[in-house]
């Protein structure tokens, strides 16, 4: 029997260091041409400090690790439910060496299943307007662009995003 390409497992407090390690590896690589080094550093502290990840895990966010067939962490996902019928895919990042191998698709499909089980009819996410690779991937998964938004995140920085949606 063929092994599945990956597994998606619920992350807990014991996984915070692994999630942060992946973020520290992936974020600068993904955003180096899009955001300033200062904004990347600010956002890493804002979103990926151990305290923030732990607070999210203790609150309304669910975090998952994407693992390869050998149980190596290939990436992570976080979600929450901002309103009835809607699941927000807040973060999804896959390490470069695991991209284009089905890990992202498997993660999105898993999250769609979790969202449906929780009564969601729509999966939404924000994607940076200049992250063309991610936009292309989301469109291949069936997402459509809903709107554009600019969110002030403090320290003079903004998130300049498109909101994408997928009916599930």
PDB file of C-alpha atoms in Angstrom:
ATOM      1  CA  UNK A   1       0.000   0.000   0.000  1.00  0.00           C
ATOM      2  CA  UNK A   2       1.301   3.444  -0.919  1.00  0.00           C
ATOM      3  CA  UNK A   3       1.963   5.881   1.935  1.00  0.00           C
ATOM      4  CA  UNK A   4       0.034   9.137   1.772  1.00  0.00           C
ATOM      5  CA  UNK A   5       2.069  12.185   0.813  1.00  0.00           C
ATOM      6  CA  UNK A   6       1.611  13.715   4.247  1.00  0.00           C
ATOM      7  CA  UNK A   7      -0.414  13.896   7.413  1.00  0.00           C
ATOM      8  CA  UNK A   8      -1.952  16.904   9.092  1.00  0.00           C
ATOM      9  CA  UNK A   9      -1.925  16.693  12.883  1.00  0.00           C
ATOM     10  CA  UNK A  10      -3.289  19.002  15.547  1.00  0.00           C
ATOM     11  CA  UNK A  11      -0.459  20.996  17.099  1.00  0.00           C
ATOM     12  CA  UNK A  12      -0.155  21.679  20.789  1.00  0.00           C
ATOM     13  CA  UNK A  13       2.071  23.717  23.082  1.00  0.00           C
ATOM     14  CA  UNK A  14       4.855  21.173  22.648  1.00  0.00           C
ATOM     15  CA  UNK A  15       4.950  22.101  18.938  1.00  0.00           C
ATOM     16  CA  UNK A  16       5.399  25.868  19.372  1.00  0.00           C
ATOM     17  CA  UNK A  17       9.178  25.785  18.871  1.00  0.00           C
ATOM     18  CA  UNK A  18       8.756  23.726  15.674  1.00  0.00           C
ATOM     19  CA  UNK A  19       6.135  26.130  14.291  1.00  0.00           C
ATOM     20  CA  UNK A  20       8.329  29.120  15.087  1.00  0.00           C
ATOM     21  CA  UNK A  21      11.340  27.421  13.502  1.00  0.00           C
ATOM     22  CA  UNK A  22       9.405  26.827  10.275  1.00  0.00           C
ATOM     23  CA  UNK A  23       8.165  30.433  10.300  1.00  0.00           C
ATOM     24  CA  UNK A  24      11.698  31.775  10.804  1.00  0.00           C
ATOM     25  CA  UNK A  25      12.821  29.709   7.816  1.00  0.00           C
ATOM     26  CA  UNK A  26       9.892  30.358   5.473  1.00  0.00           C
ATOM     27  CA  UNK A  27       8.758  33.913   6.184  1.00  0.00           C
ATOM     28  CA  UNK A  28      11.906  35.790   5.161  1.00  0.00           C
ATOM     29  CA  UNK A  29      12.144  33.675   2.014  1.00  0.00           C
ATOM     30  CA  UNK A  30       8.497  34.263   1.011  1.00  0.00           C
ATOM     31  CA  UNK A  31       8.374  37.968   1.804  1.00  0.00           C
ATOM     32  CA  UNK A  32      11.918  39.247   1.135  1.00  0.00           C
ATOM     33  CA  UNK A  33      10.872  40.807  -2.197  1.00  0.00           C
ATOM     34  CA  UNK A  34       7.485  42.019  -0.883  1.00  0.00           C
ATOM     35  CA  UNK A  35       8.056  43.486   2.599  1.00  0.00           C
ATOM     36  CA  UNK A  36      10.891  45.389   4.201  1.00  0.00           C
ATOM     37  CA  UNK A  37      13.207  43.541   6.582  1.00  0.00           C
ATOM     38  CA  UNK A  38      11.835  45.741   9.378  1.00  0.00           C
ATOM     39  CA  UNK A  39       8.247  44.740   8.606  1.00  0.00           C
ATOM     40  CA  UNK A  40       9.156  41.057   8.402  1.00  0.00           C
ATOM     41  CA  UNK A  41      10.876  41.294  11.792  1.00  0.00           C
ATOM     42  CA  UNK A  42       7.919  43.170  13.289  1.00  0.00           C
ATOM     43  CA  UNK A  43       5.400  40.668  11.944  1.00  0.00           C
ATOM     44  CA  UNK A  44       7.455  37.709  13.129  1.00  0.00           C
ATOM     45  CA  UNK A  45       7.349  39.100  16.667  1.00  0.00           C
ATOM     46  CA  UNK A  46       3.668  40.054  16.329  1.00  0.00           C
ATOM     47  CA  UNK A  47       2.515  36.670  15.037  1.00  0.00           C
ATOM     48  CA  UNK A  48       5.128  34.069  15.927  1.00  0.00           C
ATOM     49  CA  UNK A  49       6.479  34.735  19.380  1.00  0.00           C
ATOM     50  CA  UNK A  50       6.025  31.651  21.567  1.00  0.00           C
ATOM     51  CA  UNK A  51       3.655  33.666  23.746  1.00  0.00           C
ATOM     52  CA  UNK A  52       1.420  34.658  20.819  1.00  0.00           C
ATOM     53  CA  UNK A  53       1.262  31.142  19.405  1.00  0.00           C
ATOM     54  CA  UNK A  54       0.467  29.768  22.875  1.00  0.00           C
ATOM     55  CA  UNK A  55      -2.271  32.355  23.448  1.00  0.00           C
ATOM     56  CA  UNK A  56      -3.788  31.480  20.085  1.00  0.00           C
ATOM     57  CA  UNK A  57      -3.707  27.769  20.930  1.00  0.00           C
ATOM     58  CA  UNK A  58      -5.399  28.515  24.264  1.00  0.00           C
ATOM     59  CA  UNK A  59      -7.995  30.694  22.511  1.00  0.00           C
ATOM     60  CA  UNK A  60     -10.028  30.292  19.348  1.00  0.00           C
ATOM     61  CA  UNK A  61      -7.239  29.251  16.967  1.00  0.00           C
ATOM     62  CA  UNK A  62      -6.484  25.685  15.979  1.00  0.00           C
ATOM     63  CA  UNK A  63      -2.939  24.978  14.801  1.00  0.00           C
ATOM     64  CA  UNK A  64      -1.823  22.013  12.714  1.00  0.00           C
ATOM     65  CA  UNK A  65       1.515  20.619  11.592  1.00  0.00           C
ATOM     66  CA  UNK A  66       1.856  19.253   8.085  1.00  0.00           C
ATOM     67  CA  UNK A  67       4.196  16.249   8.209  1.00  0.00           C
ATOM     68  CA  UNK A  68       5.766  14.149   5.500  1.00  0.00           C
ATOM     69  CA  UNK A  69       5.578  10.347   5.394  1.00  0.00           C
ATOM     70  CA  UNK A  70       8.663  10.192   7.658  1.00  0.00           C
ATOM     71  CA  UNK A  71       6.993  12.464  10.261  1.00  0.00           C
ATOM     72  CA  UNK A  72       9.173  15.475   9.369  1.00  0.00           C
ATOM     73  CA  UNK A  73       7.376  18.818   9.814  1.00  0.00           C
ATOM     74  CA  UNK A  74       6.891  20.263   6.329  1.00  0.00           C
ATOM     75  CA  UNK A  75       4.747  23.216   7.337  1.00  0.00           C
ATOM     76  CA  UNK A  76       1.926  24.508   9.481  1.00  0.00           C
ATOM     77  CA  UNK A  77      -1.612  25.816   9.308  1.00  0.00           C
ATOM     78  CA  UNK A  78      -3.781  27.817  11.685  1.00  0.00           C
ATOM     79  CA  UNK A  79      -7.513  28.452  11.506  1.00  0.00           C
ATOM     80  CA  UNK A  80     -10.339  30.030  13.443  1.00  0.00           C
ATOM     81  CA  UNK A  81     -14.041  30.700  12.963  1.00  0.00           C
ATOM     82  CA  UNK A  82     -14.714  34.470  12.842  1.00  0.00           C
ATOM     83  CA  UNK A  83     -18.472  34.071  12.292  1.00  0.00           C
ATOM     84  CA  UNK A  84     -21.080  31.375  11.823  1.00  0.00           C
ATOM     85  CA  UNK A  85     -20.538  29.433   8.631  1.00  0.00           C
ATOM     86  CA  UNK A  86     -17.058  30.845   7.990  1.00  0.00           C
ATOM     87  CA  UNK A  87     -13.639  29.369   8.669  1.00  0.00           C
ATOM     88  CA  UNK A  88     -10.603  31.630   8.341  1.00  0.00           C
ATOM     89  CA  UNK A  89      -7.423  29.994   7.094  1.00  0.00           C
ATOM     90  CA  UNK A  90      -5.192  32.365   9.021  1.00  0.00           C
ATOM     91  CA  UNK A  91      -1.779  30.905   8.228  1.00  0.00           C
ATOM     92  CA  UNK A  92      -0.513  28.241   5.860  1.00  0.00           C
ATOM     93  CA  UNK A  93       3.168  27.870   5.093  1.00  0.00           C
ATOM     94  CA  UNK A  94       5.081  24.959   3.613  1.00  0.00           C
ATOM     95  CA  UNK A  95       8.880  24.676   3.702  1.00  0.00           C
ATOM     96  CA  UNK A  96      10.450  25.214   0.250  1.00  0.00           C
ATOM     97  CA  UNK A  97      11.705  21.646  -0.134  1.00  0.00           C
ATOM     98  CA  UNK A  98       8.128  20.339   0.301  1.00  0.00           C
ATOM     99  CA  UNK A  99       6.427  22.706  -2.144  1.00  0.00           C
ATOM    100  CA  UNK A 100       4.872  21.436  -5.368  1.00  0.00           C
ATOM    101  CA  UNK A 101       4.535  17.968  -3.854  1.00  0.00           C
ATOM    102  CA  UNK A 102       0.893  18.084  -2.739  1.00  0.00           C
ATOM    103  CA  UNK A 103       1.462  19.221   0.855  1.00  0.00           C
ATOM    104  CA  UNK A 104      -0.370  22.539   0.465  1.00  0.00           C
ATOM    105  CA  UNK A 105      -3.316  20.916  -1.301  1.00  0.00           C
ATOM    106  CA  UNK A 106      -3.514  18.198   1.375  1.00  0.00           C
ATOM    107  CA  UNK A 107      -3.482  20.854   4.096  1.00  0.00           C
ATOM    108  CA  UNK A 108      -6.257  22.875   2.425  1.00  0.00           C
ATOM    109  CA  UNK A 109      -8.354  19.726   1.882  1.00  0.00           C
ATOM    110  CA  UNK A 110      -7.869  18.747   5.533  1.00  0.00           C
ATOM    111  CA  UNK A 111      -8.880  22.204   6.739  1.00  0.00           C
ATOM    112  CA  UNK A 112     -11.946  22.121   4.471  1.00  0.00           C
ATOM    113  CA  UNK A 113     -12.955  18.871   6.180  1.00  0.00           C
ATOM    114  CA  UNK A 114     -12.433  20.332   9.651  1.00  0.00           C
ATOM    115  CA  UNK A 115     -14.357  23.466   8.663  1.00  0.00           C
ATOM    116  CA  UNK A 116     -17.297  21.477   7.249  1.00  0.00           C
ATOM    117  CA  UNK A 117     -17.438  19.346  10.416  1.00  0.00           C
ATOM    118  CA  UNK A 118     -17.740  22.597  12.386  1.00  0.00           C
ATOM    119  CA  UNK A 119     -20.580  23.852  10.192  1.00  0.00           C
ATOM    120  CA  UNK A 120     -18.641  26.236   7.951  1.00  0.00           C
ATOM    121  CA  UNK A 121     -19.803  26.741   4.381  1.00  0.00           C
ATOM    122  CA  UNK A 122     -16.945  28.993   3.332  1.00  0.00           C
ATOM    123  CA  UNK A 123     -13.180  29.059   3.846  1.00  0.00           C
ATOM    124  CA  UNK A 124     -11.609  32.519   3.641  1.00  0.00           C
ATOM    125  CA  UNK A 125      -8.033  33.763   3.772  1.00  0.00           C
ATOM    126  CA  UNK A 126      -5.969  36.883   3.271  1.00  0.00           C
ATOM    127  CA  UNK A 127      -3.090  36.882   0.803  1.00  0.00           C
ATOM    128  CA  UNK A 128      -0.623  39.674   0.208  1.00  0.00           C
ATOM    129  CA  UNK A 129      -1.434  41.506  -3.035  1.00  0.00           C
ATOM    130  CA  UNK A 130       2.128  40.989  -4.232  1.00  0.00           C
ATOM    131  CA  UNK A 131       2.435  37.309  -3.297  1.00  0.00           C
ATOM    132  CA  UNK A 132       1.603  36.131  -6.801  1.00  0.00           C
ATOM    133  CA  UNK A 133       2.760  32.544  -6.251  1.00  0.00           C
ATOM    134  CA  UNK A 134       0.365  32.074  -3.339  1.00  0.00           C
ATOM    135  CA  UNK A 135      -2.483  33.702  -5.258  1.00  0.00           C
ATOM    136  CA  UNK A 136      -1.910  31.325  -8.165  1.00  0.00           C
ATOM    137  CA  UNK A 137      -1.943  28.336  -5.807  1.00  0.00           C
ATOM    138  CA  UNK A 138      -5.158  29.431  -4.124  1.00  0.00           C
ATOM    139  CA  UNK A 139      -6.844  29.929  -7.490  1.00  0.00           C
ATOM    140  CA  UNK A 140      -5.790  26.406  -8.522  1.00  0.00           C
ATOM    141  CA  UNK A 141      -7.437  25.142  -5.319  1.00  0.00           C
ATOM    142  CA  UNK A 142     -10.689  26.877  -6.384  1.00  0.00           C
ATOM    143  CA  UNK A 143     -10.508  30.065  -4.303  1.00  0.00           C
ATOM    144  CA  UNK A 144     -11.842  33.285  -5.774  1.00  0.00           C
ATOM    145  CA  UNK A 145     -10.936  36.854  -4.905  1.00  0.00           C
ATOM    146  CA  UNK A 146     -13.654  38.586  -2.879  1.00  0.00           C
ATOM    147  CA  UNK A 147     -12.170  41.969  -2.090  1.00  0.00           C
ATOM    148  CA  UNK A 148      -9.106  44.034  -1.364  1.00  0.00           C
ATOM    149  CA  UNK A 149      -8.268  45.388   2.092  1.00  0.00           C
ATOM    150  CA  UNK A 150      -5.521  47.261   3.872  1.00  0.00           C
ATOM    151  CA  UNK A 151      -5.141  46.593   7.603  1.00  0.00           C
ATOM    152  CA  UNK A 152      -3.028  48.707   9.930  1.00  0.00           C
ATOM    153  CA  UNK A 153      -0.938  46.338  12.047  1.00  0.00           C
ATOM    154  CA  UNK A 154       0.904  48.957  14.061  1.00  0.00           C
ATOM    155  CA  UNK A 155       4.384  50.511  14.037  1.00  0.00           C
ATOM    156  CA  UNK A 156       3.581  52.236  10.735  1.00  0.00           C
ATOM    157  CA  UNK A 157       3.054  48.931   8.889  1.00  0.00           C
ATOM    158  CA  UNK A 158       0.044  47.626   6.992  1.00  0.00           C
ATOM    159  CA  UNK A 159      -1.056  44.343   5.522  1.00  0.00           C
ATOM    160  CA  UNK A 160      -2.078  45.069   1.919  1.00  0.00           C
ATOM    161  CA  UNK A 161      -4.132  42.004   1.029  1.00  0.00           C
ATOM    162  CA  UNK A 162      -6.739  40.381  -1.116  1.00  0.00           C
ATOM    163  CA  UNK A 163      -9.399  38.318   0.628  1.00  0.00           C
ATOM    164  CA  UNK A 164      -9.990  34.994  -1.115  1.00  0.00           C
ATOM    165  CA  UNK A 165     -12.867  32.567  -0.493  1.00  0.00           C
ATOM    166  CA  UNK A 166     -13.673  28.965  -1.248  1.00  0.00           C
ATOM    167  CA  UNK A 167     -17.187  27.561  -0.906  1.00  0.00           C
ATOM    168  CA  UNK A 168     -17.012  24.294   0.943  1.00  0.00           C
TER     169      UNK A 168
END
